[in-house]
XYZ file of C-alpha atoms in Angstrom:
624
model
C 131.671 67.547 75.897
C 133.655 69.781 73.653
C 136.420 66.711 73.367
C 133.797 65.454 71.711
C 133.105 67.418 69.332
C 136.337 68.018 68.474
C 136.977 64.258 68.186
C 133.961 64.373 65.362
C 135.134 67.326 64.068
C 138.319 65.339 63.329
C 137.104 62.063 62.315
C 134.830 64.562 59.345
C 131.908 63.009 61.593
C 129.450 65.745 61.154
C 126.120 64.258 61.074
C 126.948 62.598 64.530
C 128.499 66.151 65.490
C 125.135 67.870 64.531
C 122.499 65.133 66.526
C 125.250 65.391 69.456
C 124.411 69.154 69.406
C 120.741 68.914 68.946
C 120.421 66.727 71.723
C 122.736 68.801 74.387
C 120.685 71.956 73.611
C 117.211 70.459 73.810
C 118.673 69.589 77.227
C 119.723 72.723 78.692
C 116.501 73.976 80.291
C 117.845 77.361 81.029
C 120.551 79.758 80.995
C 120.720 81.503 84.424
C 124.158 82.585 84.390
C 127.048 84.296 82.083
C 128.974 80.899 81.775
C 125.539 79.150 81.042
C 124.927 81.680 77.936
C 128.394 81.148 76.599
C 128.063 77.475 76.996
C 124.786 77.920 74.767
C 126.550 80.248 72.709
C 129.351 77.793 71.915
C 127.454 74.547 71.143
C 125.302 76.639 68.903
C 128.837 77.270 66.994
C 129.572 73.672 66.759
C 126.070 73.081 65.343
C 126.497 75.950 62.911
C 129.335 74.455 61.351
C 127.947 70.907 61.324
C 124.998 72.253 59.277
C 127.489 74.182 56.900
C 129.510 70.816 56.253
C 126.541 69.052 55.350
C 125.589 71.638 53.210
C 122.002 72.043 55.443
C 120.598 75.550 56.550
C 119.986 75.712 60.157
C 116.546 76.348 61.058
C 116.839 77.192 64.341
C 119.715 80.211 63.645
C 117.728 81.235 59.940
C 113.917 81.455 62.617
C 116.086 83.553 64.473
C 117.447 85.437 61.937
C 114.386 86.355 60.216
C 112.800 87.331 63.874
C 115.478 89.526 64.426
C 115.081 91.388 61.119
C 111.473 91.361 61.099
C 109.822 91.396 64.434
C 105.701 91.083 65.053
C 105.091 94.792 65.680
C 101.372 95.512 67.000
C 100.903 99.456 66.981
C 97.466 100.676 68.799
C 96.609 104.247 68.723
C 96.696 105.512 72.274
C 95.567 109.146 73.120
C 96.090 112.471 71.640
C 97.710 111.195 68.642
C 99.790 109.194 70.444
C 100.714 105.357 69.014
C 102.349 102.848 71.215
C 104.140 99.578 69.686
C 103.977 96.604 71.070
C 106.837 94.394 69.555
C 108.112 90.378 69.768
C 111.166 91.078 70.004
C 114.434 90.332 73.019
C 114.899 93.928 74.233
C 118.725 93.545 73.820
C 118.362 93.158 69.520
C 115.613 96.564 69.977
C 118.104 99.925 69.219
C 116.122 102.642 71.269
C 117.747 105.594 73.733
C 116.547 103.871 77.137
C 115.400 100.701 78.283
C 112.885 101.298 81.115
C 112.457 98.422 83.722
C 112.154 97.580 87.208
C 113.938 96.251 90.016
C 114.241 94.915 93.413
C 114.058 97.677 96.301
C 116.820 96.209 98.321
C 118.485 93.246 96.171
C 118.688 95.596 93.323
C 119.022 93.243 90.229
C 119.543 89.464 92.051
C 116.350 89.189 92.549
C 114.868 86.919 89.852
C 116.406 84.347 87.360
C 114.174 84.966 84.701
C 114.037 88.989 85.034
C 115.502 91.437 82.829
C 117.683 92.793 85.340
C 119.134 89.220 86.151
C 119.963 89.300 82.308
C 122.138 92.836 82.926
C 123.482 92.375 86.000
C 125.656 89.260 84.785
C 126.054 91.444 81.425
C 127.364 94.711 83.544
C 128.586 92.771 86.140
C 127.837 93.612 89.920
C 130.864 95.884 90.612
C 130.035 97.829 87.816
C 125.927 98.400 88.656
C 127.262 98.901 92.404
C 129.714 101.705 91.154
C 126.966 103.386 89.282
C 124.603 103.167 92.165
C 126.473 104.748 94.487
C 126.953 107.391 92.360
C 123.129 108.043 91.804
C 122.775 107.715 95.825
C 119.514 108.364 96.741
C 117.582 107.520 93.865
C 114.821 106.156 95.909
C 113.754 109.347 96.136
C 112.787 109.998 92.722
C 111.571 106.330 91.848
C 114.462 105.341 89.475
C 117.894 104.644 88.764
C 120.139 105.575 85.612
C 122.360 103.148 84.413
C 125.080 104.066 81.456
C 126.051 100.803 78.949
C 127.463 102.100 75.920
C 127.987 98.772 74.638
C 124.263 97.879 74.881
C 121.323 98.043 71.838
C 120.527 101.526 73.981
C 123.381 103.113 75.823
C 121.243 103.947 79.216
C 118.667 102.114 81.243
C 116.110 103.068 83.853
C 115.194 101.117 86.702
C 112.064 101.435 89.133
C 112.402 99.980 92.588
C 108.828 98.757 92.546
C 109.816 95.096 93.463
C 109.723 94.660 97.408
C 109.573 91.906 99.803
C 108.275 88.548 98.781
C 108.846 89.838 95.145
C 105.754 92.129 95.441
C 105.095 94.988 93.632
C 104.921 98.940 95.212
C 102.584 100.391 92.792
C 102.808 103.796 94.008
C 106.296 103.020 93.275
C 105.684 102.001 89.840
C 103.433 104.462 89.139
C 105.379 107.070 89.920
C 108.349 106.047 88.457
C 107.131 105.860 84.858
C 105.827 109.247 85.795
C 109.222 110.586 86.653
C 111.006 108.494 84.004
C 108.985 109.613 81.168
C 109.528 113.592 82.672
C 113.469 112.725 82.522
C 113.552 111.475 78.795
C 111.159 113.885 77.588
C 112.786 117.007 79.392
C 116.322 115.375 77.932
C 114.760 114.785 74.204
C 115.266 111.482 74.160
C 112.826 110.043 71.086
C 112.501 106.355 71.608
C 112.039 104.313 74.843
C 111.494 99.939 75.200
C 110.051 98.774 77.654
C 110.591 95.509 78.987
C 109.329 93.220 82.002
C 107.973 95.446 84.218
C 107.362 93.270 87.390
C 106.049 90.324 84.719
C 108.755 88.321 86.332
C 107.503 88.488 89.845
C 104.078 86.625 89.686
C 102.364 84.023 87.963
C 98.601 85.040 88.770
C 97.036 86.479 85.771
C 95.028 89.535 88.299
C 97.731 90.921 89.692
C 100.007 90.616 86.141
C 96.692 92.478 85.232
C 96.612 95.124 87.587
C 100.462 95.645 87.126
C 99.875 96.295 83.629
C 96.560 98.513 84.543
C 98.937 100.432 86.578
C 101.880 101.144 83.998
C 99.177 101.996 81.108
C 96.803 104.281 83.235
C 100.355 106.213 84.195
C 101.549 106.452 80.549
C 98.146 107.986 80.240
C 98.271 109.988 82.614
C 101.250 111.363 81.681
C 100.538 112.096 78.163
C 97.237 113.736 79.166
C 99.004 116.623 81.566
C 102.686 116.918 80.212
C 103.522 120.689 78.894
C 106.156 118.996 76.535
C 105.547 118.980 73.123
C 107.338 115.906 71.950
C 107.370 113.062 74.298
C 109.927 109.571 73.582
C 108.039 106.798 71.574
C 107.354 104.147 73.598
C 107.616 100.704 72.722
C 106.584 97.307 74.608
C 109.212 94.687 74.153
C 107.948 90.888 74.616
C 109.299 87.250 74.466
C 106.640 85.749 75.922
C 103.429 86.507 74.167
C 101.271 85.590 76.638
C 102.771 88.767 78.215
C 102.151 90.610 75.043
C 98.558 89.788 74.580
C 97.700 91.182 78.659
C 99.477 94.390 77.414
C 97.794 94.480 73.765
C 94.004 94.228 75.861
C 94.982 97.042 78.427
C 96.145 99.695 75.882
C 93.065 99.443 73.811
C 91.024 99.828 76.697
C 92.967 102.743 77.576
C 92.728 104.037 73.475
C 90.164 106.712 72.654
C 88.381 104.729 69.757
C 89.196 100.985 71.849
C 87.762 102.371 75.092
C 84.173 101.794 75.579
C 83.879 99.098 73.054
C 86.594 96.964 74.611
C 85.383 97.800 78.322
C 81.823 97.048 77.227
C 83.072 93.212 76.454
C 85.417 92.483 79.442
C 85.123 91.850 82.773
C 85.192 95.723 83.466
C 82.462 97.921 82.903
C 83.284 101.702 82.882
C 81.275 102.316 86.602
C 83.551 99.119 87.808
C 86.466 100.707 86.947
C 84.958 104.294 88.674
C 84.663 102.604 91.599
C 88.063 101.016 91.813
C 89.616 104.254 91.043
C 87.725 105.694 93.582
C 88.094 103.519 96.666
C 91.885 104.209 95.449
C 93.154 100.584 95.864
C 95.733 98.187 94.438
C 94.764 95.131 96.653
C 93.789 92.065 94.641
C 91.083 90.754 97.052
C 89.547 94.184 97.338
C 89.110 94.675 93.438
C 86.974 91.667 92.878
C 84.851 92.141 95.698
C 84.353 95.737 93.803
C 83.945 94.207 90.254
C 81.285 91.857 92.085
C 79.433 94.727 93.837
C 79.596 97.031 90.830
C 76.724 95.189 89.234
C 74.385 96.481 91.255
C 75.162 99.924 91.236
C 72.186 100.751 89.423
C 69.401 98.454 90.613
C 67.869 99.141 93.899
C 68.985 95.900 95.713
C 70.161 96.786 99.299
C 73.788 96.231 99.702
C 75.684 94.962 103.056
C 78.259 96.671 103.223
C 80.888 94.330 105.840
C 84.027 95.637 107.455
C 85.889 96.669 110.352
C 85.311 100.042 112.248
C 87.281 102.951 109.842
C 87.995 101.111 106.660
C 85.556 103.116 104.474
C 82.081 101.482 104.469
C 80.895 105.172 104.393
C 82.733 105.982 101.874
C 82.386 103.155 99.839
C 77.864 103.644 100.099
C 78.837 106.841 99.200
C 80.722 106.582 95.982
C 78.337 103.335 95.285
C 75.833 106.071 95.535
C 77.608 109.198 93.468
C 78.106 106.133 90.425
C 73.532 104.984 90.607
C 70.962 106.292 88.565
C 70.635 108.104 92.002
C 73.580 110.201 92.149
C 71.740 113.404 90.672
C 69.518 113.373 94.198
C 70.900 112.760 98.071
C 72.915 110.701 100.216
C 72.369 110.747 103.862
C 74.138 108.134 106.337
C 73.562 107.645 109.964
C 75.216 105.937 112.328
C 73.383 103.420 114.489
C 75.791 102.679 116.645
C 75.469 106.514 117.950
C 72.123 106.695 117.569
C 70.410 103.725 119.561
C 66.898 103.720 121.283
C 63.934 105.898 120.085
C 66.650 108.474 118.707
C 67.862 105.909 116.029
C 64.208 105.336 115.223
C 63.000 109.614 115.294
C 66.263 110.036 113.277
C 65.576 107.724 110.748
C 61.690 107.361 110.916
C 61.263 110.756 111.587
C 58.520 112.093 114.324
C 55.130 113.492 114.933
C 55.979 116.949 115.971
C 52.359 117.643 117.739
C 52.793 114.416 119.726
C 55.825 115.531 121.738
C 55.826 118.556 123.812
C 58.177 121.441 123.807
C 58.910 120.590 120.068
C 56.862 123.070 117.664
C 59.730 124.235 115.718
C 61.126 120.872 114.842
C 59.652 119.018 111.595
C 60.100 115.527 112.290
C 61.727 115.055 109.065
C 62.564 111.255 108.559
C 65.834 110.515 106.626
C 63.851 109.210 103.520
C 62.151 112.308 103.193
C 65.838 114.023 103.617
C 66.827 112.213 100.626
C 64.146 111.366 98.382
C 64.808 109.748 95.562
C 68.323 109.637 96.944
C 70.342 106.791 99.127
C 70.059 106.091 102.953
C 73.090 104.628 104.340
C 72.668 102.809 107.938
C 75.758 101.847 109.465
C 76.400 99.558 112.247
C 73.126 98.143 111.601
C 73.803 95.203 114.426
C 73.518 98.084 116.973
C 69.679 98.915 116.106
C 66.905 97.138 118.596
C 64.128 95.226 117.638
C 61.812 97.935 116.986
C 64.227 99.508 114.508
C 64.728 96.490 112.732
C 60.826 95.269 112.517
C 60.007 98.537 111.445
C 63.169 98.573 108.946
C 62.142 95.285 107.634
C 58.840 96.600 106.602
C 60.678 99.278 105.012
C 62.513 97.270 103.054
C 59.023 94.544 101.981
C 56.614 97.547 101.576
C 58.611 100.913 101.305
C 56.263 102.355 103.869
C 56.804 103.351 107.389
C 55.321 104.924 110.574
C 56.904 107.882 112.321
C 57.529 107.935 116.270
C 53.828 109.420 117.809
C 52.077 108.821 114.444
C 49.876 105.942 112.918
C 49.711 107.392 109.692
C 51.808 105.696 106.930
C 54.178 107.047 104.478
C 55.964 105.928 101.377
C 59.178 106.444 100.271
C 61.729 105.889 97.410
C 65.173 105.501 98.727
C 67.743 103.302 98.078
C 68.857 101.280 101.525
C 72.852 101.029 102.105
C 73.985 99.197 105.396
C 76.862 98.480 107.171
C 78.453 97.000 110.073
C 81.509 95.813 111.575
C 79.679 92.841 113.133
C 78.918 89.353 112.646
C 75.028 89.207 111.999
C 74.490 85.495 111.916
C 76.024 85.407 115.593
C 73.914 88.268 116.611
C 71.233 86.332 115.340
C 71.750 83.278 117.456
C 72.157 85.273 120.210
C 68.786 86.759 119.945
C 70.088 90.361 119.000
C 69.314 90.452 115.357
C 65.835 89.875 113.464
C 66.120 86.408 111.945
C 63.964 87.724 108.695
C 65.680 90.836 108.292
C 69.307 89.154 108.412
C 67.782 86.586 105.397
C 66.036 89.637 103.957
C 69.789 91.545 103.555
C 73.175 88.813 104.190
C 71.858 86.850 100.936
C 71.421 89.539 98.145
C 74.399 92.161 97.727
C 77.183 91.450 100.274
C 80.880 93.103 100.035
C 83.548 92.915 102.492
C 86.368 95.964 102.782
C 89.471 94.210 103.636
C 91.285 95.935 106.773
C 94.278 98.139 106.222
C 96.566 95.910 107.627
C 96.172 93.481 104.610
C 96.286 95.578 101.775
C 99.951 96.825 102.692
C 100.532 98.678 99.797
C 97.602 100.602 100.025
C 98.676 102.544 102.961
C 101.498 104.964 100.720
C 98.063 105.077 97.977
C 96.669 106.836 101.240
C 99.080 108.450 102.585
C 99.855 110.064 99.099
C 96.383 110.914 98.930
C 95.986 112.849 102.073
C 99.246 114.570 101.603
C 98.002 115.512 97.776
C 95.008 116.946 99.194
C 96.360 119.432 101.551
C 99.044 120.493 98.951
C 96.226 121.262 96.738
C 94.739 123.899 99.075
C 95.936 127.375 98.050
C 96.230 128.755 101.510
C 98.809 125.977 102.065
C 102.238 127.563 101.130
C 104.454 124.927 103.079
C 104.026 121.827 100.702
C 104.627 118.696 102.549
C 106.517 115.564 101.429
C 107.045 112.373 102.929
C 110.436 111.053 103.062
C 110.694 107.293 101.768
C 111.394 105.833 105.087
C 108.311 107.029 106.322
C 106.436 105.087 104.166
C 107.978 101.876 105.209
C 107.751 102.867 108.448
C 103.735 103.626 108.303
C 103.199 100.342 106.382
C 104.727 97.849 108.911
C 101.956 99.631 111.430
C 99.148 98.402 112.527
C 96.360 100.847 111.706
C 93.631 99.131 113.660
C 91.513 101.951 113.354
C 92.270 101.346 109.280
C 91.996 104.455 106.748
C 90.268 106.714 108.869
C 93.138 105.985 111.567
C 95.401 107.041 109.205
C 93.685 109.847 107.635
C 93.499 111.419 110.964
C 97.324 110.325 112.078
C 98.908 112.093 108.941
C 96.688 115.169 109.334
C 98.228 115.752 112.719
C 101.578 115.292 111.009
C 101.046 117.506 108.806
C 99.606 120.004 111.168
C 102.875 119.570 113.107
C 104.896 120.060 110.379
C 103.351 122.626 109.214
C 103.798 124.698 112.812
C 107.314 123.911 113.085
C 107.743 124.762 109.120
C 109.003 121.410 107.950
C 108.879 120.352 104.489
C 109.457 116.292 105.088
C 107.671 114.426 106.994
C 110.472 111.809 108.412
C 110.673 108.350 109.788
C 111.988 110.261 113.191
C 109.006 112.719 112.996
C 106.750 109.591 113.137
C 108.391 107.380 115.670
C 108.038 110.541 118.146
C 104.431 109.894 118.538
C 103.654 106.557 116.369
C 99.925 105.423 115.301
C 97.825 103.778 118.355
C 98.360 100.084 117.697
C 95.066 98.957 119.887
C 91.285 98.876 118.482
C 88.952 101.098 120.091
C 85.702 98.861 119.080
C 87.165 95.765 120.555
C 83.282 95.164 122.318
C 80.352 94.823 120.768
C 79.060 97.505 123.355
C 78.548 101.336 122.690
C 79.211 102.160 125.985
C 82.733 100.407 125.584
C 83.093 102.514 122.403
C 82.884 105.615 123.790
C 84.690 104.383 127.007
C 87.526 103.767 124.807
C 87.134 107.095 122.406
C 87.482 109.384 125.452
C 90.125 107.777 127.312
C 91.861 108.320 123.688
C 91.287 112.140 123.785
C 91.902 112.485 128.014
C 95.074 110.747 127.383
C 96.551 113.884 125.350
C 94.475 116.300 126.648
C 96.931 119.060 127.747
C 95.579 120.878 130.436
C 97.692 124.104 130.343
C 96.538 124.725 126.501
C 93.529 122.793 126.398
C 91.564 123.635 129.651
C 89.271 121.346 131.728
C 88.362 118.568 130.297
C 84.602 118.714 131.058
C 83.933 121.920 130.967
C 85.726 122.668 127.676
C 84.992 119.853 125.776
C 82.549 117.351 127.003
C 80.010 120.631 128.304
C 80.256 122.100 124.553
C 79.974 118.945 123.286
C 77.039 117.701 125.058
C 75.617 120.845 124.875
C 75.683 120.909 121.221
C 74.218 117.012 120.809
C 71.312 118.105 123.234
C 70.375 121.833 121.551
C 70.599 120.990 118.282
C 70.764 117.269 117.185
C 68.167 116.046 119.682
C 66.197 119.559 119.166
C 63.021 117.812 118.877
C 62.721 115.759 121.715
C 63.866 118.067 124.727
C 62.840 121.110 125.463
C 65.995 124.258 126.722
C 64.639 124.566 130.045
C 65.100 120.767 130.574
C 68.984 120.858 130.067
C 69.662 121.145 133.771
C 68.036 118.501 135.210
C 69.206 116.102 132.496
C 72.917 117.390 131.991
C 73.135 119.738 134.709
C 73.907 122.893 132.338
C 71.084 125.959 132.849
C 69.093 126.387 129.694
C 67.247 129.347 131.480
C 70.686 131.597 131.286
C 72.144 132.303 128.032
C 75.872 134.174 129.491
C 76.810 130.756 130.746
C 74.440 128.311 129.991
C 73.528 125.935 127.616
C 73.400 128.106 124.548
C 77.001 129.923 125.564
C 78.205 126.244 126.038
C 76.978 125.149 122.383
C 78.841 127.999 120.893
C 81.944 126.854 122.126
C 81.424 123.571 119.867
C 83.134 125.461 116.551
C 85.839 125.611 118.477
C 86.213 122.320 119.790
C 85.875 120.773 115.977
C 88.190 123.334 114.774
C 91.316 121.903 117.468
C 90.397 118.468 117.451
C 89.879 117.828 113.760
C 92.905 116.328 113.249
C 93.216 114.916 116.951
């Protein structure tokens, strides 16, 4: 090709010598290596000179030109004072003391054609980034690598290994390496970052570009919000693709004290939709738009369904659905029905007549409604209730009225119903189990479904980062605990079929452990000692199964030299407790024997001296 140009050259052929060039660079779709740029690099020479013989200017090199020397700058004020800039500009023509990017967790900076990183690996070279990332060994650790290029528009670079398999993104990666990143520069003085792709490269779906960006701002926020430094680096956006540019531009004015409310008030997010998603502390796509959905009816007093497997948070969720209502200034009480089945669901829920049941004069016969009047009930496990529960919920539901157990008189109540279950109604319908009317009265209104844990991946570190942040916040904990960076990948290729309450109670126990043996890190060894329990313990739609399967769990590490016997110092106290003070009004003491076979009638040993050891129980096995 260059023959020919030469050949033109010669022959004083330069009109043929600039349409020649024209048409071999509309060609080139893209330049994905070093010898593709300086291909691109030379024909744009031989087109340069073409122009200059004809005595043309060059459109193409003066747009450039004038790009380069004055780029679209957007500047939004931020927070405290702050402004961030939001420029059109190729971060290699933006002078600034640090780039700040990210990268791939294990391919490093071959990970993506069109990345930034592709751009400085071939510009570096590889033997050069691998020399400078063995010396900063270990970066992992602190979510970010340094690298030095003098010869660059900024003479360092920093690089967050939020980019994993299947060209994902690790938020708690990302978040926490902007965190540490913008620590670094401002503890070094540095006074101007750019900011460039940021995991852009690594999807095409506007949502997750969305939450990526969600992620970086709320961080920057963050940061600028707690730090104790004074002066902090500028920090500028740097786009060529302004679709890119305009995501960015919409998430920092929603983030802006004067953009805020207006700008949430017209998109998609509401400010109690983005509560809530901050709250269930998630980063999985699915998850967030089965929030945004639900959100809507925080404040109307639809009843919700609440669907998901046993320990991913439906609880939780009613709960913080709850502590975001009009409601949230009265109570929230939740029962399980699952527990609870028979006339002690109903007396729980519906309350009692105390008079109509003997041996019960101090009880009140409270129903949950009148626990939390004005307030939220959440059922849970709903497909576990009988038909008498469900008629009489049903009416609940039509009428707000109800009948307590032993009494004809009706009452009225103004609660706000939550359910749950980890069932599938419409088969329990077909098979008889579930009221036809209430399943149409509550499946077609407000339904969400909590992915398990084993599908939102990167929500297990958000978790795990959580519980660990929690017990480092107590003040009586001096040991602060860590987790080492192998840990997490080894706790996210688990299968946590008992989801985020699984896991809560795993890493408790680690940290208990730790804590004992005064370790600071919890390690990938420390966990593969005594890994999760990878079977489901609600694998039957039974209760009986259920609690089958919960106390071969705890008789399977019960320790009999430290722990004692197994009945009679923990299922005794435990039963003893459930009998004396949960089912209060509906036995009397005296009848513990005959029904349990623990003496009421003697209070050294009997079923008072048996309740008292129940503190004790909760205290060991808290964590179990």
């Amino acid at each position: 090709m260059f023959e020919k140009f030469e050949e033109l050259i010669e022959q004083k052929d330069f009109k043929s010598l600039k349409n020649l060039c024209d048409e071999e660079l509309f060609s080139i779709s893209g330049a994905n290596s070093q010898e593709d740029h300086l291909y691109f690099e030379k024909i744009l020479e031989y087109r340069i000179l073409a122009n200059n013989k004809l005595g043309l200017l060059d459109d193409e090199i003066r747009h450039t030109i004038w790009k380069m020397k004055n780029p679209f700058i957007k500047e939004i004020d931020f927070i405290d004072g702050k402004k961030i800039r939001l420029i059109e500009s190729h971060a290699y023509m933006f002078k600034c003391d640090a780039f700040v990017n990210t990268m791939h967790l294990t391919k490093h900076f071959d990970y993506s054609k069109k990345s930034f990183s592709h751009d400085l690996l071939h510009k570096l070279g590889k033997e050069e980034i691998d020399r400078q990332i063995e010396i900063e060994a270990g970066f992992e650790k602190k979510c970010f690598l340094k690298l030095e290029h003098e010869n660059l528009s900024a003479p360092q670079s920093f690089h967050i290994p939020a980019v994993i398999e299947d060209n994902k993104i690790d938020y708690d990666v990302l978040e926490k390496g902007i965190k540490n990143i913008l620590e670094y520069a401002s503890s070094k003085g540095l006074t101007k970052l750019g900011f460039v792709a940021l995991g852009m490269e690594t999807t095409n779906d506007i949502s997750v570009k969305e939450l990526i960006i969600d992620s970086i701002i709320s961080e920057i926020q963050s940061f600028i919000k707690t730090t104790h430094y004074k002066r902090i680096p500028e920090i500028n956006f740097l786009f060529i693709n302004i679709h890119s540019f305009s995501l960015f531009e919409k998430a920092i004015v929603s983030y802006s004290e004067l953009g805020r409310f207006n700008y949430l008030a017209n998109e998609k997010l509401s400010q109690k939709q983005y509560a809530l998603i901050r709250q269930m502390q998630t980063k999985d796509t699915e998850f967030i738009k089965e929030l945004k959905k639900i959100s809507y009816h925080l404040d109307e007093d639809t009843v919700v369904l609440i669907l998901g497997e046993t320990g991913v948070g439906k609880s939780y969720l009613a709960e913080a659905m709850h502590n975001l209502s009009s409601r949230s200034g009265q109570k929230f009480k939740g029962i399980n029905c699952a527990i609870n089945t028979g006339s002690f669901l109903y007396s729980n829920v519906f309350g009692f007549n105390p008079h109509s049941f003997s041996g019960t004069s101090r009880a009140t016969g409270e129903s949950i409604f009148e626990a939390a009047v004005n307030g939220t009930v959440f059922l849970d496990e709903i497909g576990y209730a009988d038909y008498e529960f469900q008629t009489a919920l049903l009416t609940f539901l039509d009428k707000k009225t109800y009948r307590k157990a032993g009494d004809q008189k009706d009452f009225k109540a103004d609660v706000r119903i939550v359910l749950g279950t980890n069932q599938d109604l419409e088969n329990l319908v077909r098979e008889k189990k579930f009221l036809p009317d209430l399943y149409e009265r509550i499946a077609n209104q407000a339904v969400i479904k909590i992915p398990p844990l084993r599908s939102r991946v990167n929500d297990i570190a958000l978790f795990a980062d959580h519980v660990i942040s929690e017990y480092n916040k107590e003040e009586k904990n001096n040991v602060k605990i860590t987790l080492d960076p192998k840990a997490y990948e080894f706790l996210k290729n688990q299968k946590f079929p008992g989801n985020v309450r699984q896991l809560k109670y795993y890493l408790e126990k680690k940290i208990a452990d730790c804590k004992f043996q005064r370790i600071n890190t919890i390690t990938e060894a420390i966990l593969k000692e005594d890994p999760p329990r990878a079977y489901r313990l609600d694998s039957s739609n039974s209760p009986f199964e259920i609690l089958e399967n919960l106390l071969k769990e705890f008789l399977s590490k019960w320790d009999s030299e430290s722990d004692g016997k197994f009945k009679n110092d923990f299922l005794d106290p435990l039963l003893s407790k459930i009998y004396l003070h949960d089912l209060s009004g509906l036995y009397k003491k005296t009848d513990s024997y005959r029904i349990l076979g623990i003496d009421g009638t003697r209070g050294d040993k009997g079923i008072e001296e048996k309740a008292k050891q129940y503190e004790k129980i909760t205290e060991k096995f808290k964590n179990f």
